[in-house]
Coordinates of C-alpha atoms in Angstrom, one line a residue:
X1 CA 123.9 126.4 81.5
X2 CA 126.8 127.0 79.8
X3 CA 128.4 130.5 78.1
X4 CA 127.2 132.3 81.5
X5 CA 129.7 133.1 84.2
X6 CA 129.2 131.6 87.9
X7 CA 128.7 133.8 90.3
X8 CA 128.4 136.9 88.2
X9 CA 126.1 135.5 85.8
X10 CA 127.4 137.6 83.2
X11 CA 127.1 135.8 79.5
X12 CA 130.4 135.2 78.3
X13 CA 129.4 132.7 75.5
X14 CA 130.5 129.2 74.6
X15 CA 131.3 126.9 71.8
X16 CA 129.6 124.2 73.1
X17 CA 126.9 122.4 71.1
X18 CA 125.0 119.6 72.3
X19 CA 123.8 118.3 68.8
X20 CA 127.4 117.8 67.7
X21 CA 129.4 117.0 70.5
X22 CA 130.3 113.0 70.5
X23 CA 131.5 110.9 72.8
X24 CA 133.5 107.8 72.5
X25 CA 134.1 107.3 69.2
X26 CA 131.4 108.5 66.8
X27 CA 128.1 108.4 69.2
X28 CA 126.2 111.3 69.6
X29 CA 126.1 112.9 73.2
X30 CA 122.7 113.2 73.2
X31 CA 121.9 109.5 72.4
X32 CA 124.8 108.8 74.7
X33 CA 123.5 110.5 77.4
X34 CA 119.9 108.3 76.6
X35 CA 121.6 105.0 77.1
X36 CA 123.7 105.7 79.9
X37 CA 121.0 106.5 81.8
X38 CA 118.0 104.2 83.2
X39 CA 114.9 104.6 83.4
X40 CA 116.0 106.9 80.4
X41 CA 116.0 110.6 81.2
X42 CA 113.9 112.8 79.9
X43 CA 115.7 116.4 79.1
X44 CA 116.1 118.5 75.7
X45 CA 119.0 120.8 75.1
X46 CA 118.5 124.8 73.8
X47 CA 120.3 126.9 72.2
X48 CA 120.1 131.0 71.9
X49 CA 122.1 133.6 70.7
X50 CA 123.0 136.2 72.8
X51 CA 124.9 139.7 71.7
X52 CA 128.0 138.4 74.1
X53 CA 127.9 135.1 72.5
X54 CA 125.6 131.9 72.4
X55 CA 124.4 130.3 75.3
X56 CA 123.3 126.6 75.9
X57 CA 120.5 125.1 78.5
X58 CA 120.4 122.2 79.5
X59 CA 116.3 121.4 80.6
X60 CA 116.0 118.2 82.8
X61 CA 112.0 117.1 83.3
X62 CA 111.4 115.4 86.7
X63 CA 111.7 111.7 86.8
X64 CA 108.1 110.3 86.6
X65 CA 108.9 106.5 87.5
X66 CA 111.7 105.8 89.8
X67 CA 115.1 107.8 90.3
X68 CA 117.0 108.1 87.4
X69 CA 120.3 105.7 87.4
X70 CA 123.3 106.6 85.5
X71 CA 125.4 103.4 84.3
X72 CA 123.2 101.5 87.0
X73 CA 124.2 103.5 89.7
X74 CA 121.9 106.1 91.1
X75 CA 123.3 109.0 92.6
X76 CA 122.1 112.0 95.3
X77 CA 124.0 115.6 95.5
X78 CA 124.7 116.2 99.5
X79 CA 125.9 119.8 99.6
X80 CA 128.5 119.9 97.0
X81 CA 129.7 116.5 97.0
X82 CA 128.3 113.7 94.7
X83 CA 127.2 110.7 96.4
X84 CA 125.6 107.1 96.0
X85 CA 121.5 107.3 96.8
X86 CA 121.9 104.1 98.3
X87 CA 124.0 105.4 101.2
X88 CA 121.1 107.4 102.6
X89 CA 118.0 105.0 102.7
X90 CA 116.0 107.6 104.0
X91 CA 116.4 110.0 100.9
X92 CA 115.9 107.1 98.9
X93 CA 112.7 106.3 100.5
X94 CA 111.2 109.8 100.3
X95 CA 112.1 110.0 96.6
X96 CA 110.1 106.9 95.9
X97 CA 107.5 108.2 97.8
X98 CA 107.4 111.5 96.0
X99 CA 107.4 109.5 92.3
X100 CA 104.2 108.2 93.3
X101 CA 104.7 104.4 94.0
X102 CA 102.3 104.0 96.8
X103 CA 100.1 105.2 94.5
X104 CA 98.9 101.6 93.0
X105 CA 96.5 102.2 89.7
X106 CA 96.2 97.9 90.3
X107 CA 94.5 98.6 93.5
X108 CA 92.2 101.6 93.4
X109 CA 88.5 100.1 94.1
X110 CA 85.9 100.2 90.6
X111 CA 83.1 102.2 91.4
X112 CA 79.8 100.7 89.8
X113 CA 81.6 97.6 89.3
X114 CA 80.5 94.1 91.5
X115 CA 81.0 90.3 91.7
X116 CA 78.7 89.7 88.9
X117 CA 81.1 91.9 86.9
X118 CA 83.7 88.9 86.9
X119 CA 83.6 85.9 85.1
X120 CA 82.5 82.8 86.6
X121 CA 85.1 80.5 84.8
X122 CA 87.8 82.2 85.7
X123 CA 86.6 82.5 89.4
X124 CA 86.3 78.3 89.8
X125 CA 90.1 78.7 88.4
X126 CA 91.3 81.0 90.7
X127 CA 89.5 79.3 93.5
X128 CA 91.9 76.3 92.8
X129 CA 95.1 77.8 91.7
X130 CA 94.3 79.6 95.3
X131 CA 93.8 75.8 97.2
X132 CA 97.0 75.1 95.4
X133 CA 98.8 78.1 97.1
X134 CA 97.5 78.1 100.3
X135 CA 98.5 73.9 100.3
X136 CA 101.8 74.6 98.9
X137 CA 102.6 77.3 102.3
X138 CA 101.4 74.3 104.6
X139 CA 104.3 72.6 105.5
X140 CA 102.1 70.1 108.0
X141 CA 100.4 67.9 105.9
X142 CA 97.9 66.9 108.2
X143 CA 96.6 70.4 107.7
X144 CA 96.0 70.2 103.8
X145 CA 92.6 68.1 103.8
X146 CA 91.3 70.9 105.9
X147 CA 92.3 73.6 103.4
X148 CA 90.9 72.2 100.7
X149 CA 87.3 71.9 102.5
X150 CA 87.6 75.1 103.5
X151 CA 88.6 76.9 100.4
X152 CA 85.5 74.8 98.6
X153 CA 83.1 76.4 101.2
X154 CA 84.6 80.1 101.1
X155 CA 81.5 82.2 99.0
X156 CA 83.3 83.8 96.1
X157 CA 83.8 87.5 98.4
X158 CA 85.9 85.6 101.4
X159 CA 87.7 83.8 98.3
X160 CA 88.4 86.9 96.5
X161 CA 89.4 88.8 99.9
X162 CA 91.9 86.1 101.4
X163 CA 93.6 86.0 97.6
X164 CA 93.7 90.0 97.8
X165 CA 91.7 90.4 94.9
X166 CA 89.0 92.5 96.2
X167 CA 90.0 94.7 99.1
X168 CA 86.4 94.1 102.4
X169 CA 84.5 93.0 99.3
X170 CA 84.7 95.8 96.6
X171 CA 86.1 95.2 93.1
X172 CA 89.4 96.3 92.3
X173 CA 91.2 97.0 89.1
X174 CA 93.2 94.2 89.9
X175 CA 89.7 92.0 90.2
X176 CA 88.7 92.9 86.7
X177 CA 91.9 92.5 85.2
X178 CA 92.3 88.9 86.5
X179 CA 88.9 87.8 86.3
X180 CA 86.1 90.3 85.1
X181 CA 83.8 89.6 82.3
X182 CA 85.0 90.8 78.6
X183 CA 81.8 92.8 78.8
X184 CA 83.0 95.0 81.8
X185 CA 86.3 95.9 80.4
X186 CA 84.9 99.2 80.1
X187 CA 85.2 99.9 83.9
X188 CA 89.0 100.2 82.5
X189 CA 89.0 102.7 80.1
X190 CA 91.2 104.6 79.0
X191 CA 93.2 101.4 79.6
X192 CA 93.6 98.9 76.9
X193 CA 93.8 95.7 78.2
X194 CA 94.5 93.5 75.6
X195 CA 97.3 90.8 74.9
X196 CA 97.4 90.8 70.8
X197 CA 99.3 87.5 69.5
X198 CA 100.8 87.8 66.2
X199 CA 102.4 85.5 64.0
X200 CA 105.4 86.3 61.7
X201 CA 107.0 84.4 59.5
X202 CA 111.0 84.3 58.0
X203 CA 110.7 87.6 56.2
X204 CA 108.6 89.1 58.8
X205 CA 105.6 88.9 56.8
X206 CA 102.5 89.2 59.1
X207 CA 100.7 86.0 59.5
X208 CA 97.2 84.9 62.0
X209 CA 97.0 87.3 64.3
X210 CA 94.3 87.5 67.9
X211 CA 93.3 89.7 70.9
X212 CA 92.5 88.4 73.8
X213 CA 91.0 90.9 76.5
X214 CA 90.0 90.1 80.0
X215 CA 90.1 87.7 82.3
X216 CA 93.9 87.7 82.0
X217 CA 94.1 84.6 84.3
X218 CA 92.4 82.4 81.7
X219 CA 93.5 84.9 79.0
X220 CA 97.5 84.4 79.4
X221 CA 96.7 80.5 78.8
X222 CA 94.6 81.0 75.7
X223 CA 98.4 82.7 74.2
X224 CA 99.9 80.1 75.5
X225 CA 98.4 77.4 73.7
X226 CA 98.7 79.7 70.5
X227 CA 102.4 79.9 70.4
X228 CA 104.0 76.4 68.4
X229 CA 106.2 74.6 70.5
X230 CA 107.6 71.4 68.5
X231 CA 110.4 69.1 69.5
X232 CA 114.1 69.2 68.3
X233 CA 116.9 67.1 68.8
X234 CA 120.3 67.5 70.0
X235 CA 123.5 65.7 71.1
X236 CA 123.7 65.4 74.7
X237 CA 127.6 65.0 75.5
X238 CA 129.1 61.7 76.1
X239 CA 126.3 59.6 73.9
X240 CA 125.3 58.7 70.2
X241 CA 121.6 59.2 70.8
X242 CA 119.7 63.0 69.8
X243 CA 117.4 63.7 72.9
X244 CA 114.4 65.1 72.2
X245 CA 113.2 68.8 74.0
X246 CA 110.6 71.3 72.9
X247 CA 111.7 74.6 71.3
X248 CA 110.3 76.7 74.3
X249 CA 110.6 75.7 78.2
X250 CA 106.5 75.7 78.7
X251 CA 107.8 77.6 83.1
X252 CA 109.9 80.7 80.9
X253 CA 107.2 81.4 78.6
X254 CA 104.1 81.3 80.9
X255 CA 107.0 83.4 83.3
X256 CA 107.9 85.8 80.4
X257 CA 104.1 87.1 79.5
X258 CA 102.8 87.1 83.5
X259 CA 105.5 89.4 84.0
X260 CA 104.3 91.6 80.8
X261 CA 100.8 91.6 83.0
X262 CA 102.3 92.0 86.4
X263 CA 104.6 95.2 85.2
X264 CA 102.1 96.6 82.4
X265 CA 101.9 100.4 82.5
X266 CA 98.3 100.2 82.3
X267 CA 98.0 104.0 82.5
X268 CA 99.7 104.4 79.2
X269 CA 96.8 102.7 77.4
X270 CA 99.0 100.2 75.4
X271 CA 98.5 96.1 74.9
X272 CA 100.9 93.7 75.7
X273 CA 102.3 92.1 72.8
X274 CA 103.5 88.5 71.7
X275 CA 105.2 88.1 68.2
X276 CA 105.9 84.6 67.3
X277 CA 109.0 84.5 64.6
X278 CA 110.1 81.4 63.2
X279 CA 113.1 81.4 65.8
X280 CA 112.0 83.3 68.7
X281 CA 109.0 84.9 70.9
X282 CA 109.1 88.4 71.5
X283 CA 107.4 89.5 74.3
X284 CA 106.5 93.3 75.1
X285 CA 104.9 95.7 77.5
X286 CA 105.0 99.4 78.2
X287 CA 106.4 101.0 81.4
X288 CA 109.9 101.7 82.6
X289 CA 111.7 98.5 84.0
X290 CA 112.5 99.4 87.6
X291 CA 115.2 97.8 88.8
X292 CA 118.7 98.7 87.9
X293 CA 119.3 96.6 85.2
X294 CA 118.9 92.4 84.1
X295 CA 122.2 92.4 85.2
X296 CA 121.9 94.0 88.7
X297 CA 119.1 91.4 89.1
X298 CA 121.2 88.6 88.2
X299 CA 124.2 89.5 90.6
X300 CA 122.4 90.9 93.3
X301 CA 119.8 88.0 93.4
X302 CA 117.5 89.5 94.9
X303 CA 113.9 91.2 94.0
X304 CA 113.4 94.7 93.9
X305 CA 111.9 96.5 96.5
X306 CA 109.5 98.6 94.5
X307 CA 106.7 97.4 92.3
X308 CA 104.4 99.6 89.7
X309 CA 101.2 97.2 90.5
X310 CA 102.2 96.1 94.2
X311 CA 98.3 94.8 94.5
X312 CA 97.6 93.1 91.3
X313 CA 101.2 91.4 91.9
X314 CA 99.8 90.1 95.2
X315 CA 96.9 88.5 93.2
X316 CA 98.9 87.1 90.5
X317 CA 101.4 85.2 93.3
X318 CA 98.7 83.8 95.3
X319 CA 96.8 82.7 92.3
X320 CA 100.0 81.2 91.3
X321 CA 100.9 83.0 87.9
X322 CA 104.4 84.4 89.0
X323 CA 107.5 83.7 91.4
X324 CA 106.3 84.5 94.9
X325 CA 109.9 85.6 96.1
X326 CA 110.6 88.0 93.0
X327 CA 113.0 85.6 91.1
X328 CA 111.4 85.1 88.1
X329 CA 113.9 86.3 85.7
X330 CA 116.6 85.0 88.2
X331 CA 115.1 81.3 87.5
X332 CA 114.5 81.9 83.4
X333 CA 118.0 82.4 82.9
X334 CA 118.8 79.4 84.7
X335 CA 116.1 77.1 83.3
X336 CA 117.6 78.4 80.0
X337 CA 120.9 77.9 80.8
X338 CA 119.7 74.2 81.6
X339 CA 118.6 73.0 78.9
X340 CA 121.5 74.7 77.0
X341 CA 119.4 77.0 74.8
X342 CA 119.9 80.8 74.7
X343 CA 120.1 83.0 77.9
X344 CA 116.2 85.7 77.6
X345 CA 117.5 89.1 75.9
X346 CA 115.9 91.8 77.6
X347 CA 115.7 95.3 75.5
X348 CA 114.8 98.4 77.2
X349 CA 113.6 101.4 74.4
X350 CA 110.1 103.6 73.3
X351 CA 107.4 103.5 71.2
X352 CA 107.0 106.2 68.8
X353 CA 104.4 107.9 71.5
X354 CA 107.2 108.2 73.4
X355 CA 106.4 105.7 75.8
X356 CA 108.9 103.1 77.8
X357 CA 108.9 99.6 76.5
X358 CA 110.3 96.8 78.1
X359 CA 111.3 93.6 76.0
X360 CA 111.7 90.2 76.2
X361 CA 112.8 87.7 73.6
X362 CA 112.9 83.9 74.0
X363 CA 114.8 82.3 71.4
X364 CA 114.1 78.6 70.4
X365 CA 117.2 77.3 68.4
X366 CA 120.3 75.2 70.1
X367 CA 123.7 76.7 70.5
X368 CA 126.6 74.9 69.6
X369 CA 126.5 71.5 71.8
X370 CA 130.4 71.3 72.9
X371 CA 130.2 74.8 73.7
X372 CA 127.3 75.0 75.5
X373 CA 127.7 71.6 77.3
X374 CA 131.4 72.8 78.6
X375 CA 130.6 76.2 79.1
X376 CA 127.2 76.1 80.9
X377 CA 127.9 73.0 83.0
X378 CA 130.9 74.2 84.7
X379 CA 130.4 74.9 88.3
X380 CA 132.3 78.2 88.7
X381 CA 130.9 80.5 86.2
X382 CA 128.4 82.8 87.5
X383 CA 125.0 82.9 85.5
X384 CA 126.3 86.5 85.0
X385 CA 129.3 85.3 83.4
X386 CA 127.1 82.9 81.1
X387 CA 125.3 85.9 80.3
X388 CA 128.3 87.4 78.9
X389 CA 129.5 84.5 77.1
X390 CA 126.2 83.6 75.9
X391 CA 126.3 87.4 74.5
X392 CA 129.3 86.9 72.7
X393 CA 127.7 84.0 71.1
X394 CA 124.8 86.1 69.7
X395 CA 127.4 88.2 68.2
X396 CA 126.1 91.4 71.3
X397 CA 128.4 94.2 72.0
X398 CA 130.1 93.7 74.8
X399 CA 131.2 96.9 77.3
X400 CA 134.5 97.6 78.7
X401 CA 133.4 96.3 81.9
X402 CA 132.6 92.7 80.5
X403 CA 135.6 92.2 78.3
X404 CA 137.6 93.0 81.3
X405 CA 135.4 90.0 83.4
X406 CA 135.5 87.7 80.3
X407 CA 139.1 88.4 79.7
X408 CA 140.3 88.2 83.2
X409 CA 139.0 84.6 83.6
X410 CA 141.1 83.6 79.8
X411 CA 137.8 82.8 78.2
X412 CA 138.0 85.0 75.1
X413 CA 140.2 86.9 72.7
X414 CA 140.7 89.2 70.2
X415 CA 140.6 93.3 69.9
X416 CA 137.2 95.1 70.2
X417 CA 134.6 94.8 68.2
X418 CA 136.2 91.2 67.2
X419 CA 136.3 88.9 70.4
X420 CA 136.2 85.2 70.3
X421 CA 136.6 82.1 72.0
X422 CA 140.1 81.9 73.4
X423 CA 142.3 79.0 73.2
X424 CA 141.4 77.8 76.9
X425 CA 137.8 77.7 75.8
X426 CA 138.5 76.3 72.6
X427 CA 140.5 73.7 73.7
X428 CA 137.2 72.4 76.9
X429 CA 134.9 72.6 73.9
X430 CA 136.7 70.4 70.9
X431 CA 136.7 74.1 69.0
X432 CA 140.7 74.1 68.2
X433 CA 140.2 74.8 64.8
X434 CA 137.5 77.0 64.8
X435 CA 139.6 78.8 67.6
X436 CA 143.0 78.7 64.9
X437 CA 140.3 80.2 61.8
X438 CA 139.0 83.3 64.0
X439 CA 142.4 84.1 65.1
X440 CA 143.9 84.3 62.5
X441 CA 147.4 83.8 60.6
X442 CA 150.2 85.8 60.8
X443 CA 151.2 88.6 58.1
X444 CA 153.6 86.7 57.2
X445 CA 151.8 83.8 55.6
X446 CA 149.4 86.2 53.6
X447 CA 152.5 88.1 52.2
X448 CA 154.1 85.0 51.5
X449 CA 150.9 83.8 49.5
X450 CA 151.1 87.2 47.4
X451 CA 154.7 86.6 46.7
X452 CA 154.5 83.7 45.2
X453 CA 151.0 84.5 43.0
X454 CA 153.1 87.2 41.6
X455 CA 156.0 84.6 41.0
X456 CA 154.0 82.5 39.0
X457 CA 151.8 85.1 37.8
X458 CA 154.1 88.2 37.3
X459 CA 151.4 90.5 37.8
X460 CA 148.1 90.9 39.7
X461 CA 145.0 93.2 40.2
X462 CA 143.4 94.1 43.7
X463 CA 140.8 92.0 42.9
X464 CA 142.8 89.0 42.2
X465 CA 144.4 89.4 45.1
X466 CA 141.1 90.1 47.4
X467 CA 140.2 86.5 45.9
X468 CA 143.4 85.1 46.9
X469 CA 143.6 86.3 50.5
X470 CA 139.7 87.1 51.1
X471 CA 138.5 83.0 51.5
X472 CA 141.8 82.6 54.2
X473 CA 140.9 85.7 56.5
X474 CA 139.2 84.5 59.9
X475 CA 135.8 84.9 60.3
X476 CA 135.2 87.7 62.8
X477 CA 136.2 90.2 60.8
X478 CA 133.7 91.5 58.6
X479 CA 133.9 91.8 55.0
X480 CA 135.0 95.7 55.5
X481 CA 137.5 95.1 57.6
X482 CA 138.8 91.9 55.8
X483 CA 139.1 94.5 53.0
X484 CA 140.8 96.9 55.0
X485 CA 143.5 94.1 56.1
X486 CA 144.3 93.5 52.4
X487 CA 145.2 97.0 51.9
X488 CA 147.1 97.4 54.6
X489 CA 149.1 94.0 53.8
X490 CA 149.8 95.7 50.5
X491 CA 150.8 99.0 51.8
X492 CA 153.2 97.5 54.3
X493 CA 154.9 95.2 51.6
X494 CA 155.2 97.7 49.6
X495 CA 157.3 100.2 52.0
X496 CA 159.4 97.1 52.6
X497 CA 160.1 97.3 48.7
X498 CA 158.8 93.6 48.2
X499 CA 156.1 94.9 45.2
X500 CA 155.7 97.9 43.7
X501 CA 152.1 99.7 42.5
X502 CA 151.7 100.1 38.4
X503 CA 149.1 102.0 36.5
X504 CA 146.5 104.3 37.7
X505 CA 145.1 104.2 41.3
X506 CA 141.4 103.3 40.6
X507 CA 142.8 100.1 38.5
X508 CA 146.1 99.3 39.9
X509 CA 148.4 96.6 38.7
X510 CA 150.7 95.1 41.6
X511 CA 154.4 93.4 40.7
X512 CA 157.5 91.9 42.2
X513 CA 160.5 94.9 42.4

């Protein structure tokens, strides 16, 4: 609260106001407060008036889906003293207890529901994608005939208990999702378990669109086979022949839309989404992405501890549709980052319910070859550090924190919001004069070009001199701010008494003194 007195609780008023207050720079404190924060927090500010002055409240709902982080760091009050919740594992465990995580919606058992519920094409698949598991944890290979017999003679309830489907023979949620008939998605309602694919094209028009329900295990490979995936050609360094490679790595986009199924908020009663654009493949799903951040993933390198479907996950890895060791985003940045395309973008936001969204885009087109081949070959760069670089290429804010990595390691330049490759960079990647045209000239030369129009010319508009200078202005700068530099080139030669202004100021006519 604020405009009440501690300890007395008298109201003494404030000035205070939430829906005005910014923070660095221009951004709203409110919005600020919803990006700094993750899962995003849910609290609303209120006012009242009061005889001794206004007073403000400050309402902060109970996280629902994990503990709330703020900048990636979550935090626990011990007595008065602010501390990190990761220095008191126990706390931390009871608060994820409390939020409901061993509460798995995946796993509750289907009442009414039975074998002949699921679908028996999608059984005979997961019987073999199941083989293919259990062979691939063998490390004797003696052993592997054996498997194979026995997983052909398993009736379909031993098969669907040892792949922790079905839990002593009953049908989970997890069992229907996976492999129930299209007929019995009832036994899921309110739940909306659809993947919708939808095809846009280069103005975002909406082309051939599709639902496809349950079984997702056969489901997820019907998208698949929607989504175009033609060849380009590029220039692998050090030869004159184009190689051929598909737009989309067939591992990150099968990866991409398992994880929309494994981490689906099924409770909210949304679909999982895949938009196919001319350059890219959006993928999208609702529920609040648990772990810290992309980032946090990529450094720590390691999975999270807490799942929202812990059961249907165990399914999907033994059936072989996702990572078994929780590195499935881990390995889609580096299979990117191998075939030098661009890094996943991961977007974190809310429907217009409301609701959390989670998504991922997969982008098809080829970077720039000598900056990617330099860049994303070189053995000491951290995949984080790619990240960074590969967000600078996408033209992405970057934080504070990152400038300070990139900067620290001489691989860009430039003043915020206008970074670039810097000349170390440049120089690895055959980019000098692309490196020379973002940076920039010196003041000098653009004052000495405006002296000598005005030599020749006598006189000059601000227009004719915005199409002298404009064209020779490097290219990070956007066309506001390459205006802006104009100005303040005139401006400066003219309180050096090299030009003088003539004429009104909405027409002005510029001379030599």
């Amino acid at each position: 609260m604020w405009g009440v007195e501690d300890g007395t609780h008298e109201v003494i008023g404030t000035s205070f106001n939430p829906f005005t207050r910014t923070v660095g720079g221009n951004q709203k404190l409110i919005m600020w407060l919803q990006q700094m924060t993750s899962p995003r927090a849910d609290f609303s500010f209120h006012e009242c008036s009061h005889p001794q002055g206004n007073v403000v409240l400050l309402e902060i709902h109970p996280a629902r889906s994990a503990p709330i982080a703020f900048q990636h760091t979550r935090f626990i009050r011990i007595d008065s003293h602010k501390t990190k919740l990761s220095e008191h594992p126990d706390k931390e465990a009871r608060l994820w207890a409390m939020l409901g995580h061993k509460e798995d919606w995946s796993g509750e058992l289907v009442a009414g529901a039975t074998v002949n519920d699921l679908d028996p094409e999608a059984v005979d698949a997961a019987r073999k994608r199941f083989t293919e598991y259990l062979i691939k944890c063998e490390p004797d290979t003696a052993r592997h005939e054996q498997i194979r017999r026995d997983a052909a003679d398993w009736d379909v309830p031993t098969l669907l208990n040892k792949a922790r489907i079905t839990k002593q023979g009953f049908i989970t949620r997890s069992a229907l999702l996976l492999l129930g008939r299209d007929e019995a998605a009832h036994f899921l309602s309110p739940a909306d378990v659809k993947i919708t694919w939808i095809l846009r094209d280069d103005k975002n028009g909406t082309g051939p669109s599709q639902h496809f329900g349950i079984p997702l295990f056969l489901s997820t490979q019907k998208v698949f086979s929607r989504i175009r995936n033609e060849m380009t050609e590029y220039m692998p360094d050090g030869t004159l022949f184009p190689t051929p490679v598909p737009w989309y790595d067939a591992w990150v986009i099968r990866e991409a839309l398992h994880n929309c199924v494994a981490h689906q908020d099924y409770q909210l009663g949304g679909k999982i989404n895949v938009v196919e654009h001319p350059d890219r493949v959006v993928f999208s799903n609702l529920g609040q992405f648990i772990p810290l951040s992309v980032e946090w993933m990529l450094i720590n390198q390691s999975p999270p501890e807490h799942y929202r479907n812990q059961w249907l996950i165990d399914g999907m890895i033994r059936l072989r549709m996702i990572d078994q060791v929780g590195s499935g985003i881990r390995r889609m940045f580096e299979v990117q980052r191998a075939r030098f395309f661009p890094l996943p973008d991961y977007t974190f936001g809310a429907t217009e319910q409301g609701y959390p969204r989670v998504e991922a885009t997969i982008t098809r087109q080829v970077l720039d070859v000598n900056y990617t081949q330099i860049l994303m070959k070189r053995p000491d760069l951290t995949l984080f550090q790619v990240m960074l670089l590969d967000k600078l290429q996408k033209r992405r804010p970057l934080t504070k924190e990152d400038v300070h990595e990139l900067k620290s390691l001489k691989l860009i330049e430039g003043r915020s919001p206008n970074y670039f490759i810097s000349a170390k960079v440049a120089d690895w990647a055959g980019q000098k004069a692309r490196y020379i045209h973002n940076r920039g000239l010196d003041d000098s030369h653009y004052q000495k070009l405006i002296l000598e129009y005005l030599q020749k010319y006598h006189q000059a508009t601000r227009q004719e001199l915005d199409d002298l200078i404009l064209p020779k202005l490097p290219d990070v700068l956007d066309q506001k701010q390459k205006l802006n530099k104009i100005r303040n080139l005139l401006q400066a030669m003219r309180r050096d008494v090299l030009i003088e202004r003539t004429g009104p100021k909405t027409t002005p006519i510029w001379k030599l003194c």
